[in-house]
PDB file of C-alpha atoms and ligand atoms in Angstrom:
ATOM      1  CA  MET A   1      75.189  85.040 -14.979  1.00 41.00           C
ATOM      2  CA  THR A   2      77.396  88.058 -15.265  1.00 43.00           C
ATOM      3  CA  ASP A   3      77.317  90.714 -17.951  1.00 44.00           C
ATOM      4  CA  ASP A   4      80.784  89.638 -18.993  1.00 44.00           C
ATOM      5  CA  ALA A   5      79.626  86.086 -19.490  1.00 42.00           C
ATOM      6  CA  ALA A   6      76.611  87.229 -21.466  1.00 42.00           C
ATOM      7  CA  ALA A   7      78.829  89.268 -23.760  1.00 41.00           C
ATOM      8  CA  ALA A   8      81.346  86.490 -24.287  1.00 40.00           C
ATOM      9  CA  PRO A   9      81.355  85.057 -27.798  1.00 39.00           C
ATOM     10  CA  THR A  10      80.251  81.521 -28.406  1.00 37.00           C
ATOM     11  CA  CYS A  11      83.354  79.423 -28.852  1.00 38.00           C
ATOM     12  CA  LEU A  12      83.314  75.830 -29.945  1.00 39.00           C
ATOM     13  CA  ALA A  13      87.069  75.396 -29.897  1.00 40.00           C
ATOM     14  CA  ARG A  14      88.562  73.136 -27.295  1.00 47.00           C
ATOM     15  CA  PRO A  15      92.020  74.432 -26.393  1.00 44.00           C
ATOM     16  CA  LEU A  16      94.339  71.699 -25.268  1.00 45.00           C
ATOM     17  CA  PRO A  17      94.869  71.948 -21.544  1.00 47.00           C
ATOM     18  CA  GLY A  18      98.006  70.616 -20.007  1.00 47.00           C
ATOM     19  CA  PRO A  19      98.500  69.026 -16.582  1.00 47.00           C
ATOM     20  CA  GLY A  20      97.173  71.325 -13.885  1.00 47.00           C
ATOM     21  CA  ASP A  21      95.542  73.622 -16.405  1.00 47.00           C
ATOM     22  CA  ASP A  22      92.071  74.482 -15.203  1.00 45.00           C
ATOM     23  CA  ARG A  23      91.247  75.924 -18.606  1.00 45.00           C
ATOM     24  CA  ALA A  24      91.334  79.444 -17.262  1.00 42.00           C
ATOM     25  CA  GLY A  25      93.548  80.355 -20.185  1.00 41.00           C
ATOM     26  CA  GLY A  26      91.140  78.903 -22.709  1.00 43.00           C
ATOM     27  CA  CYS A  27      88.619  80.849 -24.699  1.00 45.00           C
ATOM     28  CA  ALA A  28      85.641  82.196 -22.834  1.00 49.00           C
ATOM     29  CA  ALA A  29      82.714  79.857 -23.329  1.00 52.00           C
ATOM     30  CA  ALA A  30      79.179  81.137 -23.704  1.00 59.00           C
ATOM     31  CA  ARG A  31      77.161  80.467 -20.609  1.00 60.00           C
ATOM     32  CA  ALA A  32      73.638  79.289 -19.977  1.00 58.00           C
ATOM     33  CA  VAL A  33      71.338  81.112 -17.567  1.00 60.00           C
ATOM     34  CA  ASP A  34      72.521  78.946 -14.673  1.00 60.00           C
ATOM     35  CA  GLY A  35      76.094  80.037 -15.274  1.00 61.00           C
ATOM     36  CA  ARG A  36      77.288  76.723 -16.685  1.00 55.00           C
ATOM     37  CA  PRO A  37      79.146  76.865 -19.973  1.00 58.00           C
ATOM     38  CA  LEU A  38      76.791  76.057 -22.842  1.00 58.00           C
ATOM     39  CA  HIS A  39      79.137  73.349 -24.073  1.00 67.00           C
ATOM     40  CA  ALA A  40      79.882  71.947 -20.668  1.00 85.00           C
ATOM     41  CA  ALA A  41      81.049  68.378 -20.720  1.00 95.00           C
ATOM     42  CA  ALA A  42      79.095  65.871 -18.682  1.00 97.00           C
ATOM     43  CA  LEU A  43      79.536  62.621 -16.814  1.00 98.00           C
ATOM     44  CA  LYS A  44      76.689  60.269 -17.693  1.00 97.00           C
ATOM     45  CA  PHE A  45      76.052  56.813 -16.291  1.00 97.00           C
ATOM     46  CA  PHE A  46      73.884  54.348 -18.177  1.00 97.00           C
ATOM     47  CA  TRP A  47      73.030  51.276 -16.182  1.00 96.00           C
ATOM     48  CA  GLY A  48      70.977  48.127 -16.456  1.00 93.00           C
ATOM     49  CA  PRO A  49      71.105  44.381 -15.750  1.00 91.00           C
ATOM     50  CA  MET A  50      73.095  41.911 -17.804  1.00 88.00           C
ATOM     51  CA  ASP A  51      71.873  41.359 -21.347  1.00 81.00           C
ATOM     52  CA  CYS A  52      70.090  44.712 -21.532  1.00 84.00           C
ATOM     53  CA  GLY A  53      72.297  45.967 -24.344  1.00 85.00           C
ATOM     54  CA  LYS A  54      74.699  48.233 -22.481  1.00 88.00           C
ATOM     55  CA  SER A  55      77.700  47.432 -24.674  1.00 89.00           C
ATOM     56  CA  THR A  56      75.589  47.713 -27.799  1.00 89.00           C
ATOM     57  CA  MET A  57      74.485  51.162 -26.712  1.00 90.00           C
ATOM     58  CA  ALA A  58      78.078  52.100 -25.865  1.00 92.00           C
ATOM     59  CA  LEU A  59      79.243  51.223 -29.357  1.00 92.00           C
ATOM     60  CA  GLN A  60      76.237  52.914 -30.941  1.00 91.00           C
ATOM     61  CA  MET A  61      77.022  56.072 -29.009  1.00 93.00           C
ATOM     62  CA  ASN A  62      80.644  55.921 -30.142  1.00 93.00           C
ATOM     63  CA  TYR A  63      79.474  55.545 -33.732  1.00 93.00           C
ATOM     64  CA  ASN A  64      77.002  58.418 -33.469  1.00 93.00           C
ATOM     65  CA  HIS A  65      79.551  60.795 -31.999  1.00 94.00           C
ATOM     66  CA  GLY A  66      82.084  59.769 -34.635  1.00 93.00           C
ATOM     67  CA  ARG A  67      79.581  60.636 -37.343  1.00 93.00           C
ATOM     68  CA  GLN A  68      79.390  64.127 -35.902  1.00 92.00           C
ATOM     69  CA  GLY A  69      83.127  64.523 -36.237  1.00 94.00           C
ATOM     70  CA  ARG A  70      83.920  63.960 -32.592  1.00 95.00           C
ATOM     71  CA  ARG A  71      86.730  61.705 -31.490  1.00 95.00           C
ATOM     72  CA  GLY A  72      86.785  59.489 -28.451  1.00 96.00           C
ATOM     73  CA  LEU A  73      88.431  56.573 -26.713  1.00 96.00           C
ATOM     74  CA  VAL A  74      86.695  53.356 -25.709  1.00 95.00           C
ATOM     75  CA  THR A  75      87.718  51.628 -22.503  1.00 95.00           C
ATOM     76  CA  THR A  76      86.539  48.442 -20.878  1.00 94.00           C
ATOM     77  CA  ARG A  77      87.320  46.050 -18.051  1.00 92.00           C
ATOM     78  CA  ILE A  78      86.633  42.342 -17.949  1.00 79.00           C
ATOM     79  CA  ASP A  79      84.679  42.278 -21.172  1.00 69.00           C
ATOM     80  CA  ARG A  80      83.057  38.897 -21.776  1.00 66.00           C
ATOM     81  CA  SER A  81      85.639  38.267 -24.501  1.00 69.00           C
ATOM     82  CA  LEU A  82      88.407  38.679 -21.875  1.00 69.00           C
ATOM     83  CA  GLY A  83      90.294  40.732 -24.426  1.00 72.00           C
ATOM     84  CA  PRO A  84      90.915  44.440 -24.975  1.00 78.00           C
ATOM     85  CA  GLN A  85      87.701  44.981 -26.833  1.00 84.00           C
ATOM     86  CA  VAL A  86      84.063  45.691 -26.262  1.00 85.00           C
ATOM     87  CA  THR A  87      81.925  42.842 -27.539  1.00 84.00           C
ATOM     88  CA  THR A  88      78.174  42.585 -27.594  1.00 82.00           C
ATOM     89  CA  ARG A  89      75.828  39.661 -27.525  1.00 77.00           C
ATOM     90  CA  ILE A  90      74.415  40.705 -30.872  1.00 78.00           C
ATOM     91  CA  GLY A  91      77.805  40.384 -32.526  1.00 80.00           C
ATOM     92  CA  LEU A  92      79.285  43.880 -32.560  1.00 83.00           C
ATOM     93  CA  ALA A  93      82.880  44.373 -31.472  1.00 85.00           C
ATOM     94  CA  HIS A  94      85.221  47.310 -31.135  1.00 87.00           C
ATOM     95  CA  SER A  95      88.799  47.528 -29.954  1.00 89.00           C
ATOM     96  CA  ALA A  96      89.114  49.060 -26.513  1.00 91.00           C
ATOM     97  CA  ILE A  97      91.679  50.037 -23.952  1.00 93.00           C
ATOM     98  CA  GLU A  98      91.730  47.645 -21.006  1.00 93.00           C
ATOM     99  CA  VAL A  99      91.381  49.467 -17.713  1.00 95.00           C
ATOM    100  CA  THR A 100      93.719  48.172 -15.016  1.00 93.00           C
ATOM    101  CA  ASP A 101      94.091  49.365 -11.435  1.00 94.00           C
ATOM    102  CA  ALA A 102      97.278  51.155 -12.494  1.00 95.00           C
ATOM    103  CA  LEU A 103      95.690  52.992 -15.396  1.00 96.00           C
ATOM    104  CA  ASP A 104      94.954  56.671 -14.846  1.00 98.00           C
ATOM    105  CA  LEU A 105      92.201  57.805 -17.200  1.00 98.00           C
ATOM    106  CA  ARG A 106      93.553  61.363 -17.072  1.00 98.00           C
ATOM    107  CA  ASP A 107      96.966  60.163 -18.272  1.00 97.00           C
ATOM    108  CA  LEU A 108      95.244  58.194 -20.988  1.00 97.00           C
ATOM    109  CA  VAL A 109      93.665  61.366 -22.345  1.00 97.00           C
ATOM    110  CA  ARG A 110      96.718  63.565 -21.796  1.00 96.00           C
ATOM    111  CA  ASP A 111      98.983  61.045 -23.520  1.00 96.00           C
ATOM    112  CA  ALA A 112      96.630  60.943 -26.482  1.00 96.00           C
ATOM    113  CA  TRP A 113      96.622  64.720 -26.667  1.00 95.00           C
ATOM    114  CA  ALA A 114     100.420  64.767 -26.435  1.00 96.00           C
ATOM    115  CA  GLU A 115     100.507  62.524 -29.491  1.00 96.00           C
ATOM    116  CA  GLY A 116      98.200  64.883 -31.332  1.00 95.00           C
ATOM    117  CA  VAL A 117      95.172  62.622 -31.013  1.00 94.00           C
ATOM    118  CA  ARG A 118      91.994  64.496 -30.275  1.00 94.00           C
ATOM    119  CA  VAL A 119      89.829  63.175 -27.464  1.00 96.00           C
ATOM    120  CA  ASP A 120      86.408  64.744 -27.070  1.00 96.00           C
ATOM    121  CA  TYR A 121      84.887  61.973 -25.007  1.00 97.00           C
ATOM    122  CA  LEU A 122      85.450  58.648 -23.290  1.00 97.00           C
ATOM    123  CA  ILE A 123      83.160  55.659 -23.570  1.00 97.00           C
ATOM    124  CA  CYS A 124      83.751  53.567 -20.447  1.00 97.00           C
ATOM    125  CA  ASP A 125      82.145  50.156 -20.756  1.00 95.00           C
ATOM    126  CA  GLU A 126      81.816  47.740 -17.815  1.00 94.00           C
ATOM    127  CA  ALA A 127      82.366  50.725 -15.538  1.00 97.00           C
ATOM    128  CA  SER A 128      81.062  48.874 -12.475  1.00 96.00           C
ATOM    129  CA  PHE A 129      84.322  46.928 -12.480  1.00 95.00           C
ATOM    130  CA  TYR A 130      86.521  50.035 -12.415  1.00 97.00           C
ATOM    131  CA  ASN A 131      87.936  51.150  -9.092  1.00 96.00           C
ATOM    132  CA  LEU A 132      86.851  54.235  -7.194  1.00 98.00           C
ATOM    133  CA  GLU A 133      89.856  56.270  -8.322  1.00 98.00           C
ATOM    134  CA  HIS A 134      88.790  55.773 -11.917  1.00 98.00           C
ATOM    135  CA  ILE A 135      85.407  57.317 -11.177  1.00 98.00           C
ATOM    136  CA  GLU A 136      87.054  60.354  -9.583  1.00 98.00           C
ATOM    137  CA  GLN A 137      89.294  60.623 -12.641  1.00 98.00           C
ATOM    138  CA  MET A 138      86.198  60.608 -14.854  1.00 98.00           C
ATOM    139  CA  ALA A 139      84.757  63.535 -12.895  1.00 98.00           C
ATOM    140  CA  GLU A 140      88.028  65.425 -13.179  1.00 97.00           C
ATOM    141  CA  LEU A 141      88.191  64.855 -16.924  1.00 97.00           C
ATOM    142  CA  VAL A 142      84.733  66.378 -17.232  1.00 97.00           C
ATOM    143  CA  ASP A 143      85.289  69.305 -14.882  1.00 96.00           C
ATOM    144  CA  ASN A 144      88.883  70.266 -15.638  1.00 95.00           C
ATOM    145  CA  TYR A 145      89.435  69.016 -19.167  1.00 95.00           C
ATOM    146  CA  ASP A 146      86.007  69.406 -20.767  1.00 95.00           C
ATOM    147  CA  VAL A 147      85.962  65.775 -21.886  1.00 97.00           C
ATOM    148  CA  ASP A 148      82.580  64.051 -21.920  1.00 97.00           C
ATOM    149  CA  VAL A 149      82.523  60.714 -20.123  1.00 98.00           C
ATOM    150  CA  TYR A 150      79.830  58.158 -20.891  1.00 97.00           C
ATOM    151  CA  ALA A 151      79.962  55.223 -18.492  1.00 98.00           C
ATOM    152  CA  PHE A 152      78.001  52.004 -18.943  1.00 96.00           C
ATOM    153  CA  GLY A 153      77.643  49.238 -16.415  1.00 96.00           C
ATOM    154  CA  LEU A 154      75.714  47.119 -13.994  1.00 95.00           C
ATOM    155  CA  ALA A 155      74.298  48.791 -10.944  1.00 96.00           C
ATOM    156  CA  THR A 156      74.158  45.792  -8.611  1.00 96.00           C
ATOM    157  CA  ASP A 157      76.104  42.590  -8.134  1.00 95.00           C
ATOM    158  CA  PHE A 158      74.807  39.029  -7.659  1.00 95.00           C
ATOM    159  CA  ARG A 159      73.883  39.852  -4.045  1.00 96.00           C
ATOM    160  CA  SER A 160      71.721  42.742  -5.301  1.00 95.00           C
ATOM    161  CA  CYS A 161      74.119  45.246  -3.692  1.00 95.00           C
ATOM    162  CA  LEU A 162      75.589  48.205  -5.550  1.00 97.00           C
ATOM    163  CA  PHE A 163      79.056  47.817  -6.997  1.00 96.00           C
ATOM    164  CA  PRO A 164      81.258  50.476  -5.323  1.00 97.00           C
ATOM    165  CA  ALA A 165      82.075  52.093  -8.677  1.00 98.00           C
ATOM    166  CA  ALA A 166      78.403  52.155  -9.626  1.00 98.00           C
ATOM    167  CA  GLN A 167      77.527  53.740  -6.314  1.00 98.00           C
ATOM    168  CA  ARG A 168      80.128  56.438  -6.882  1.00 98.00           C
ATOM    169  CA  LEU A 169      78.781  57.047 -10.377  1.00 98.00           C
ATOM    170  CA  PHE A 170      75.276  57.451  -8.980  1.00 98.00           C
ATOM    171  CA  GLU A 171      76.694  59.975  -6.538  1.00 98.00           C
ATOM    172  CA  LEU A 172      78.789  61.986  -8.986  1.00 98.00           C
ATOM    173  CA  ALA A 173      77.206  61.723 -12.413  1.00 98.00           C
ATOM    174  CA  ASP A 174      75.523  64.712 -14.018  1.00 97.00           C
ATOM    175  CA  GLU A 175      73.020  62.337 -15.508  1.00 97.00           C
ATOM    176  CA  VAL A 176      71.991  58.786 -14.691  1.00 97.00           C
ATOM    177  CA  ALA A 177      69.809  56.763 -17.013  1.00 95.00           C
ATOM    178  CA  ARG A 178      68.433  53.271 -16.790  1.00 92.00           C
ATOM    179  CA  ILE A 179      68.794  51.601 -20.163  1.00 89.00           C
ATOM    180  CA  GLN A 180      65.367  51.111 -21.593  1.00 77.00           C
ATOM    181  CA  VAL A 181      65.873  47.827 -23.407  1.00 69.00           C
ATOM    182  CA  GLU A 182      63.996  45.595 -21.028  1.00 76.00           C
ATOM    183  CA  VAL A 183      65.262  42.169 -20.113  1.00 88.00           C
ATOM    184  CA  LEU A 184      62.517  39.873 -18.973  1.00 92.00           C
ATOM    185  CA  CYS A 185      62.577  37.357 -16.160  1.00 95.00           C
ATOM    186  CA  TRP A 186      61.326  33.889 -17.176  1.00 95.00           C
ATOM    187  CA  CYS A 187      57.957  34.832 -15.648  1.00 96.00           C
ATOM    188  CA  GLY A 188      57.550  37.792 -17.968  1.00 94.00           C
ATOM    189  CA  ARG A 189      58.154  40.458 -15.379  1.00 93.00           C
ATOM    190  CA  GLU A 190      60.855  43.012 -15.960  1.00 91.00           C
ATOM    191  CA  GLY A 191      64.299  41.643 -15.123  1.00 93.00           C
ATOM    192  CA  LEU A 192      66.100  43.717 -12.532  1.00 91.00           C
ATOM    193  CA  LEU A 193      68.711  41.667 -10.679  1.00 94.00           C
ATOM    194  CA  ASN A 194      71.660  39.554 -11.753  1.00 94.00           C
ATOM    195  CA  ALA A 195      71.502  36.155 -10.048  1.00 95.00           C
ATOM    196  CA  ARG A 196      74.677  34.076  -9.937  1.00 95.00           C
ATOM    197  CA  VAL A 197      73.912  30.426 -10.618  1.00 94.00           C
ATOM    198  CA  VAL A 198      76.270  27.603  -9.648  1.00 92.00           C
ATOM    199  CA  ASP A 199      75.202  23.975 -10.138  1.00 90.00           C
ATOM    200  CA  GLY A 200      71.704  25.109 -10.918  1.00 90.00           C
ATOM    201  CA  ARG A 201      71.243  27.082  -7.715  1.00 93.00           C
ATOM    202  CA  VAL A 202      71.226  30.777  -6.950  1.00 95.00           C
ATOM    203  CA  VAL A 203      74.207  31.645  -4.743  1.00 94.00           C
ATOM    204  CA  ARG A 204      74.312  34.720  -2.561  1.00 93.00           C
ATOM    205  CA  GLU A 205      77.808  34.616  -1.117  1.00 93.00           C
ATOM    206  CA  GLY A 206      81.212  34.774  -2.727  1.00 92.00           C
ATOM    207  CA  GLU A 207      83.548  37.108  -4.564  1.00 90.00           C
ATOM    208  CA  GLN A 208      81.893  40.201  -5.954  1.00 90.00           C
ATOM    209  CA  VAL A 209      83.265  39.653  -9.444  1.00 86.00           C
ATOM    210  CA  VAL A 210      83.364  36.148 -10.895  1.00 85.00           C
ATOM    211  CA  ILE A 211      83.482  35.796 -14.641  1.00 78.00           C
ATOM    212  CA  GLY A 212      80.569  33.954 -16.074  1.00 74.00           C
ATOM    213  CA  ASP A 213      78.126  34.305 -18.893  1.00 71.00           C
ATOM    214  CA  THR A 214      74.413  34.129 -19.336  1.00 70.00           C
ATOM    215  CA  VAL A 215      74.536  30.980 -21.469  1.00 70.00           C
ATOM    216  CA  ASP A 216      73.146  27.848 -19.818  1.00 69.00           C
ATOM    217  CA  THR A 217      76.300  25.776 -20.241  1.00 66.00           C
ATOM    218  CA  ALA A 218      78.701  27.957 -18.233  1.00 68.00           C
ATOM    219  CA  ASP A 219      80.003  26.616 -14.866  1.00 80.00           C
ATOM    220  CA  VAL A 220      79.158  29.902 -13.263  1.00 86.00           C
ATOM    221  CA  ARG A 221      76.406  31.668 -15.032  1.00 90.00           C
ATOM    222  CA  TYR A 222      74.202  34.631 -14.452  1.00 92.00           C
ATOM    223  CA  GLN A 223      70.476  34.873 -14.956  1.00 93.00           C
ATOM    224  CA  VAL A 224      68.501  38.073 -14.869  1.00 94.00           C
ATOM    225  CA  LEU A 225      65.470  37.714 -12.644  1.00 95.00           C
ATOM    226  CA  CYS A 226      62.665  39.892 -11.413  1.00 95.00           C
ATOM    227  CA  ARG A 227      62.936  40.866  -7.771  1.00 95.00           C
ATOM    228  CA  ARG A 228      60.321  38.321  -6.716  1.00 97.00           C
ATOM    229  CA  HIS A 229      62.142  35.385  -8.279  1.00 97.00           C
ATOM    230  CA  TYR A 230      65.555  36.677  -7.311  1.00 97.00           C
ATOM    231  CA  ARG A 231      64.397  36.660  -3.710  1.00 96.00           C
ATOM    232  CA  SER A 232      62.833  33.220  -3.912  1.00 97.00           C
ATOM    233  CA  GLY A 233      65.728  31.812  -5.961  1.00 96.00           C
ATOM    234  CA  ASP A 234      63.333  30.354  -8.528  1.00 96.00           C
ATOM    235  CA  LEU A 235      65.119  30.009 -11.883  1.00 96.00           C
ATOM    236  CA  GLY A 236      61.994  28.944 -13.749  1.00 94.00           C
ATOM    237  CA  PRO A 237      61.134  25.831 -15.741  1.00 90.00           C
ATOM    238  CA  ARG A 238      64.431  25.856 -17.702  1.00 76.00           C
ATOM    239  CA  GLY A 239      66.606  26.769 -14.721  1.00 68.00           C
TER     240      GLY A 239
HETATM  241 ZN1   ZN B 301      60.174  36.521 -12.292  1.00 92.38          ZN
END
């Protein structure tokens, strides 16, 4: 920490940066002892298996920040509703911007700013399905634009391997948190892995992303299992 930084006034304002602006022209932010600005934005990744309440938490976080007067955008990809919204298994829904390969999250924020819409944060649901460029864009939004990014998603696919986007989030995020709402395997152990079930059997090969649900009637469905039963492929008495 420099003397200059220590003497700088606390400033809560967020000047609007333009393309290429590294905020050097913005107001001097107060700094913590490690030299980081006290109001530094952060990239946070919240992960957990299917059915653990990720989307519910995403919408709750959006609501909480809104109550504090902050403004954000909600994005999603391949929500279970297959529409541009975040839906939750407990019945909540919120309109959302659908993330496509062509979408640049930085442009999304800059365009909003250009229209006079404040964006303090992004809530990125189903982030495991985003591409790697999107994750880099999230980091840039945090570092260069002071926008908080809260990403929610699965860590691993039906083969129990990390999704590429999730891996990149683990590598880049300021903070990673496993969502604490536990999903139980049929045996009562903590559910950890997302098994893909076709015709009543656990499959371990195929496309990384295949739309399904966790209801029993779906052609392709997913069932959260403990590691032991994921490995043995045992879906339990109702499987
Ligand atoms: Zn089990």
